[in-house]
Short mmCIF file of C-alpha atoms in Angstrom, two decimals:
data_model
loop_
_atom_site.label_atom_id
_atom_site.label_comp_id
_atom_site.label_asym_id
_atom_site.label_seq_id
_atom_site.Cartn_x
_atom_site.Cartn_y
_atom_site.Cartn_z
CA ALA A 1 0.00 0.00 0.00
CA TRP A 2 2.83 2.38 0.83
CA THR A 3 4.54 1.87 -2.54
CA ALA A 4 1.18 2.29 -4.29
CA ASP A 5 0.52 5.57 -2.49
CA ASN A 6 4.12 6.78 -2.85
CA PRO A 7 5.57 5.13 -5.96
CA THR A 8 8.54 7.52 -6.03
CA SER A 9 9.52 6.95 -2.38
CA ASP A 10 12.90 5.23 -2.18
CA GLU A 11 12.30 4.52 1.50
CA ALA A 12 9.06 2.72 0.70
CA TRP A 13 10.70 0.53 -1.93
CA ALA A 14 13.66 -0.30 0.32
CA ASP A 15 11.29 -1.37 3.09
CA ALA A 16 9.22 -3.32 0.58
CA ALA A 17 12.36 -5.16 -0.53
CA PHE A 18 13.04 -6.17 3.07
CA VAL A 19 9.46 -7.47 3.45
CA TYR A 20 9.60 -9.35 0.16
CA LEU A 21 12.92 -10.95 1.16
CA HIS A 22 11.52 -12.30 4.43
CA THR A 23 8.34 -13.57 2.82
CA GLY A 24 10.11 -15.49 0.08
CA ARG A 25 9.22 -13.13 -2.78
CA PHE A 26 12.80 -12.91 -3.99
CA LYS A 27 12.15 -11.63 -7.49
CA ASP A 28 9.93 -8.89 -6.09
CA ALA A 29 12.66 -8.02 -3.58
CA GLU A 30 15.21 -7.75 -6.38
CA ALA A 31 12.89 -5.51 -8.41
CA ALA A 32 12.21 -3.32 -5.36
CA VAL A 33 15.89 -2.66 -4.61
CA ALA A 34 16.52 -1.92 -8.27
CA ARG A 35 13.76 0.68 -8.14
CA GLY A 36 14.32 2.15 -4.68
CA VAL A 37 17.99 1.88 -3.71
CA LYS A 38 19.62 4.71 -5.65
CA ASP A 39 23.09 6.24 -5.36
CA ASN A 40 21.81 8.65 -2.70
CA ALA A 41 20.25 5.91 -0.54
CA ASP A 42 20.89 5.65 3.19
CA VAL A 43 22.85 3.02 5.13
CA GLN A 44 19.86 0.81 5.86
CA ALA A 45 18.81 0.74 2.21
CA PHE A 46 22.26 -0.40 1.10
CA ARG A 47 22.22 -3.12 3.77
CA VAL A 48 18.86 -4.37 2.51
CA LYS A 49 20.14 -4.29 -1.05
CA ALA A 50 23.13 -6.41 -0.01
CA GLN A 51 20.88 -8.96 1.72
CA VAL A 52 18.69 -9.27 -1.36
CA LEU A 53 21.65 -9.59 -3.73
CA PHE A 54 23.31 -12.24 -1.55
CA ALA A 55 20.05 -14.20 -1.50
CA ARG A 56 19.92 -14.04 -5.30
CA GLY A 57 23.54 -15.17 -5.67
CA ASP A 58 25.06 -11.84 -6.74
CA ALA A 59 27.81 -11.79 -4.11
CA ARG A 60 30.04 -9.30 -5.94
CA ASN A 61 27.45 -6.52 -6.09
CA ALA A 62 26.23 -7.40 -2.60
CA PHE A 63 29.72 -6.80 -1.22
CA ALA A 64 29.87 -3.50 -3.12
CA SER A 65 26.60 -2.46 -1.48
CA LEU A 66 27.98 -3.26 1.98
CA GLU A 67 31.12 -1.26 1.21
CA ARG A 68 28.89 1.68 0.30
CA ALA A 69 26.96 1.32 3.57
CA ASN A 70 30.20 1.19 5.54
CA LYS A 71 31.51 4.35 3.87
CA LEU A 72 28.28 6.19 4.65
CA ASN A 73 28.58 5.27 8.34
CA PRO A 74 31.87 3.60 9.40
CA LYS A 75 30.52 3.05 12.92
CA ASP A 76 27.22 1.35 12.09
CA ALA A 77 27.00 -1.90 14.10
CA GLU A 78 24.34 -3.50 11.89
CA THR A 79 26.53 -2.99 8.83
CA PHE A 80 29.43 -4.73 10.56
CA CYS A 81 27.07 -7.62 11.31
CA GLU A 82 26.17 -7.90 7.64
CA ILE A 83 29.86 -7.79 6.74
CA GLY A 84 30.38 -10.66 9.19
CA ASN A 85 27.54 -12.59 7.55
CA ALA A 86 29.16 -11.96 4.16
CA PHE A 87 32.43 -13.52 5.31
CA VAL A 88 30.52 -16.50 6.75
CA ARG A 89 29.10 -17.02 3.28
CA GLN A 90 32.66 -17.23 1.95
CA GLY A 91 33.68 -19.76 4.60
CA ASN A 92 35.97 -17.24 6.31
CA ALA A 93 34.93 -17.64 9.95
CA ASP A 94 37.93 -15.85 11.46
CA THR A 95 37.43 -12.65 9.47
CA ALA A 96 33.70 -12.86 10.12
CA SER A 97 34.35 -12.98 13.87
CA LYS A 98 36.41 -9.78 13.61
CA ALA A 99 33.50 -8.05 11.89
CA TYR A 100 31.11 -9.21 14.62
CA GLU A 101 33.61 -7.96 17.21
CA ALA A 102 33.56 -4.55 15.49
CA ALA A 103 29.75 -4.59 15.69
CA ARG A 104 29.88 -5.20 19.45
CA ARG A 105 32.51 -2.49 19.84
CA GLU A 106 30.20 0.05 18.22
CA ASN A 107 27.09 -1.20 20.03
CA ALA A 108 27.52 -3.73 22.83
CA ARG A 109 23.81 -4.54 22.81
CA VAL A 110 23.45 -5.36 19.12
CA LEU A 111 22.14 -8.93 19.04
CA CYS A 112 23.78 -10.03 15.80
CA GLY A 113 27.21 -9.10 17.13
CA VAL A 114 26.82 -11.58 19.99
CA VAL A 115 25.19 -14.37 17.96
CA GLY A 116 27.57 -13.92 15.02
CA PRO A 117 30.70 -15.69 16.32
CA HIS A 118 28.62 -18.74 17.29
CA PHE A 119 26.89 -18.67 13.91
CA ALA A 120 30.26 -18.49 12.15
CA LYS A 121 31.81 -21.32 14.15
CA PRO A 122 29.40 -23.26 16.41
CA SER A 123 31.13 -24.85 19.38
CA ALA A 124 30.06 -26.44 22.65
CA LYS A 125 33.24 -25.18 24.31
CA GLY A 126 33.81 -21.75 25.77
CA GLY A 127 34.23 -19.75 28.93
CA ARG A 128 31.54 -18.34 31.15
CA PRO A 129 28.91 -17.92 29.99
CA THR A 130 29.20 -20.93 27.69
CA PRO A 131 27.96 -20.62 24.09
CA LYS A 132 24.80 -22.48 25.10
CA GLU A 133 24.16 -20.20 28.08
CA GLU A 134 24.84 -17.07 26.04
CA LEU A 135 22.43 -18.09 23.26
CA LEU A 136 19.71 -19.15 25.73
CA ALA A 137 19.90 -15.67 27.27
CA LEU A 138 19.66 -14.08 23.82
CA GLN A 139 16.41 -15.90 23.10
CA LYS A 140 14.71 -13.49 25.49
CA GLN A 141 16.09 -10.50 23.58
CA ALA A 142 15.29 -11.68 20.06
CA PHE A 143 11.98 -9.98 19.30
CA ALA A 144 12.14 -9.83 15.49
CA VAL A 145 11.35 -13.15 13.79
CA TRP A 146 14.60 -13.10 11.78
CA ASP A 147 16.63 -12.55 14.97
CA ARG A 148 14.78 -15.30 16.85
CA ALA A 149 15.25 -17.74 14.00
CA LEU A 150 18.97 -16.96 13.84
CA VAL A 151 19.39 -17.46 17.60
CA ASP A 152 17.44 -20.73 17.60
CA ALA A 153 19.23 -22.04 14.51
CA THR A 154 22.63 -21.19 15.96
CA LEU A 155 21.72 -22.72 19.32
CA ALA A 156 20.59 -25.87 17.52
CA ARG A 157 24.01 -26.21 15.91
CA VAL A 158 25.73 -25.62 19.27
CA LEU A 159 23.57 -28.32 20.85
CA LEU A 160 24.50 -30.56 17.95
CA GLU A 161 28.11 -30.18 19.06
CA GLU A 162 26.96 -31.29 22.52
CA ARG A 163 25.20 -34.28 20.89
CA ASP A 164 21.83 -33.21 22.22
CA LEU A 165 20.07 -34.24 19.01
CA LYS A 166 16.54 -34.12 20.37
CA ARG A 167 16.71 -30.53 21.60
CA ALA A 168 18.73 -29.46 18.56
CA HIS A 169 16.02 -30.86 16.29
CA GLU A 170 13.27 -29.06 18.21
CA LEU A 171 15.06 -25.73 17.93
CA ALA A 172 15.90 -26.14 14.26
CA GLU A 173 12.29 -27.02 13.43
CA SER A 174 11.12 -24.06 15.50
CA ALA A 175 13.47 -21.73 13.60
CA THR A 176 12.04 -22.82 10.24
CA ARG A 177 8.50 -22.17 11.51
CA THR A 178 9.46 -18.78 12.93
CA ALA A 179 11.13 -17.62 9.70
CA PRO A 180 10.17 -19.98 6.85
CA PHE A 181 12.59 -18.34 4.39
CA SER A 182 15.60 -18.18 6.71
CA ALA A 183 18.62 -19.92 5.20
CA PRO A 184 20.35 -20.33 8.61
CA ALA A 185 17.21 -22.02 9.97
CA TRP A 186 17.00 -24.55 7.14
CA PHE A 187 20.77 -25.13 7.19
CA ALA A 188 20.60 -25.95 10.91
CA LEU A 189 17.76 -28.38 10.25
CA GLY A 190 19.83 -29.99 7.52
CA GLU A 191 22.77 -30.43 9.87
CA VAL A 192 20.59 -31.96 12.57
CA SER A 193 18.73 -34.22 10.14
CA ARG A 194 21.96 -35.56 8.72
CA LYS A 195 23.21 -36.41 12.24
CA GLN A 196 19.91 -38.20 12.79
CA LYS A 197 20.57 -40.13 9.56
CA ASN A 198 17.42 -38.72 7.98
CA GLU A 199 18.93 -38.14 4.54
CA ALA A 200 15.65 -37.24 2.84
CA ARG A 201 14.91 -34.49 5.35
CA ALA A 202 18.52 -33.28 5.23
CA LEU A 203 18.40 -33.03 1.43
CA GLU A 204 15.17 -31.02 1.58
CA ALA A 205 16.50 -28.68 4.28
CA TYR A 206 19.88 -28.09 2.63
CA GLY A 207 18.08 -27.45 -0.66
CA LYS A 208 15.97 -24.71 0.90
CA ALA A 209 19.00 -23.14 2.61
CA ALA A 210 20.85 -23.08 -0.71
CA GLU A 211 17.79 -21.63 -2.48
CA TYR A 212 17.13 -18.89 0.07
CA ASP A 213 20.77 -17.74 0.24
CA GLN A 214 22.43 -18.58 -3.05
CA SER A 215 25.70 -16.91 -2.02
CA TRP A 216 26.28 -19.11 1.05
CA ALA A 217 29.03 -21.55 0.10
CA ALA A 218 28.44 -23.91 3.05
CA ALA A 219 24.75 -24.26 2.20
CA ARG A 220 25.48 -24.88 -1.49
CA LEU A 221 28.18 -27.42 -0.57
CA ALA A 222 25.97 -29.27 1.92
CA HIS A 223 23.22 -29.41 -0.70
CA ALA A 224 25.65 -30.71 -3.30
CA ASP A 225 26.94 -33.42 -0.96
CA ALA A 226 23.38 -34.46 -0.10
CA LEU A 227 22.47 -34.66 -3.79
CA LEU A 228 25.56 -36.76 -4.46
CA ARG A 229 24.60 -39.18 -1.68
CA SER A 230 21.03 -39.44 -2.95
CA GLY A 231 21.93 -41.40 -6.09
CA GLY A 232 19.77 -41.46 -9.21
CA GLU A 233 19.82 -38.03 -10.83
CA GLY A 234 21.44 -36.59 -7.71
CA PRO A 235 25.05 -36.54 -9.01
CA ALA A 236 24.04 -34.65 -12.16
CA ARG A 237 22.15 -32.10 -10.07
CA ALA A 238 25.07 -31.87 -7.63
CA LEU A 239 27.60 -30.76 -10.26
CA PRO A 240 26.34 -27.18 -10.75
CA GLU A 241 26.09 -26.81 -6.97
CA TYR A 242 29.72 -27.83 -6.55
CA GLU A 243 30.73 -25.47 -9.36
CA ALA A 244 28.89 -22.65 -7.60
CA VAL A 245 30.91 -23.32 -4.46
CA LEU A 246 34.12 -22.81 -6.45
CA THR A 247 32.99 -19.26 -7.26
CA LEU A 248 31.74 -18.45 -3.74
CA SER A 249 34.08 -20.01 -1.20
CA GLN A 250 37.40 -18.64 0.00
CA ASN A 251 38.09 -21.60 2.27
CA ASP A 252 41.19 -23.33 0.88
CA ALA A 253 40.48 -26.74 2.41
CA GLU A 254 36.90 -26.63 1.17
CA LEU A 255 37.97 -25.57 -2.32
CA ALA A 256 40.56 -28.33 -2.59
CA ARG A 257 37.96 -30.99 -1.80
CA VAL A 258 35.38 -29.51 -4.15
CA LYS A 259 37.85 -29.31 -7.06
CA LYS A 260 38.65 -33.02 -6.68
CA THR A 261 34.96 -33.87 -6.41
CA VAL A 262 34.09 -31.84 -9.52
CA ALA A 263 36.84 -33.52 -11.56
CA ALA A 264 35.74 -37.01 -10.47
CA LEU A 265 32.07 -36.21 -11.00
CA LYS A 266 32.63 -34.92 -14.53
CA LYS A 267 34.41 -38.17 -15.43
CA GLN A 268 31.65 -40.22 -13.85
CA LEU A 269 28.87 -38.34 -15.67
CA LYS A 270 30.75 -38.45 -18.98
#
């Protein structure tokens, strides 16, 4: 309604893009940022544009949008969080953690800055509070559905490290219900399902994570591996997913494995 009443409002179109993104209308989100996020846009608009472009697999222009946001406000905590998320997509957890640290430095209460390091590298080990305790406390502060889904999905992966499969599964399922188009939520469910040896559910969940964030190398790789394990037409469908990882990831160990897999898969399919 806002865009209909104010079709020239850049703010309206940027907000519409954010809504479309979180309701799974990705093409509409892409069209909205193209229409509303101009060169004179504000920091929030460029962050939204980056989120949409990452979801659509345009990592290069998404990074450029984040760089623009950072130049407009070098102390914006939310922008640092998005930069951290961008490095997670590349498989660069250490650099991502530094970005999340910068977010906390600028605003100690920003939720994504606290969740981020656990999202980048889930671990059951830590000081006091433990990762589990810290994330449980954050559940009470996560009011937006996308924040709650991220906290629950991250906590599920931490509990997976503790081998608490039952609780991890409950949280991952809850995250997908809270935010049905959240790639972290579906990725967490894929990780849990695979540990539970439910390959069909894992394949479905990884597929949705890869679809909803096409720039996330780990999601694309997990989906490719699940397709490869599925047999039938799976290997043929896995090949383009593996090839996508080669363009997205900056993790050397990951890239080395994928290159070998791609070479072997091409011979097999030939």
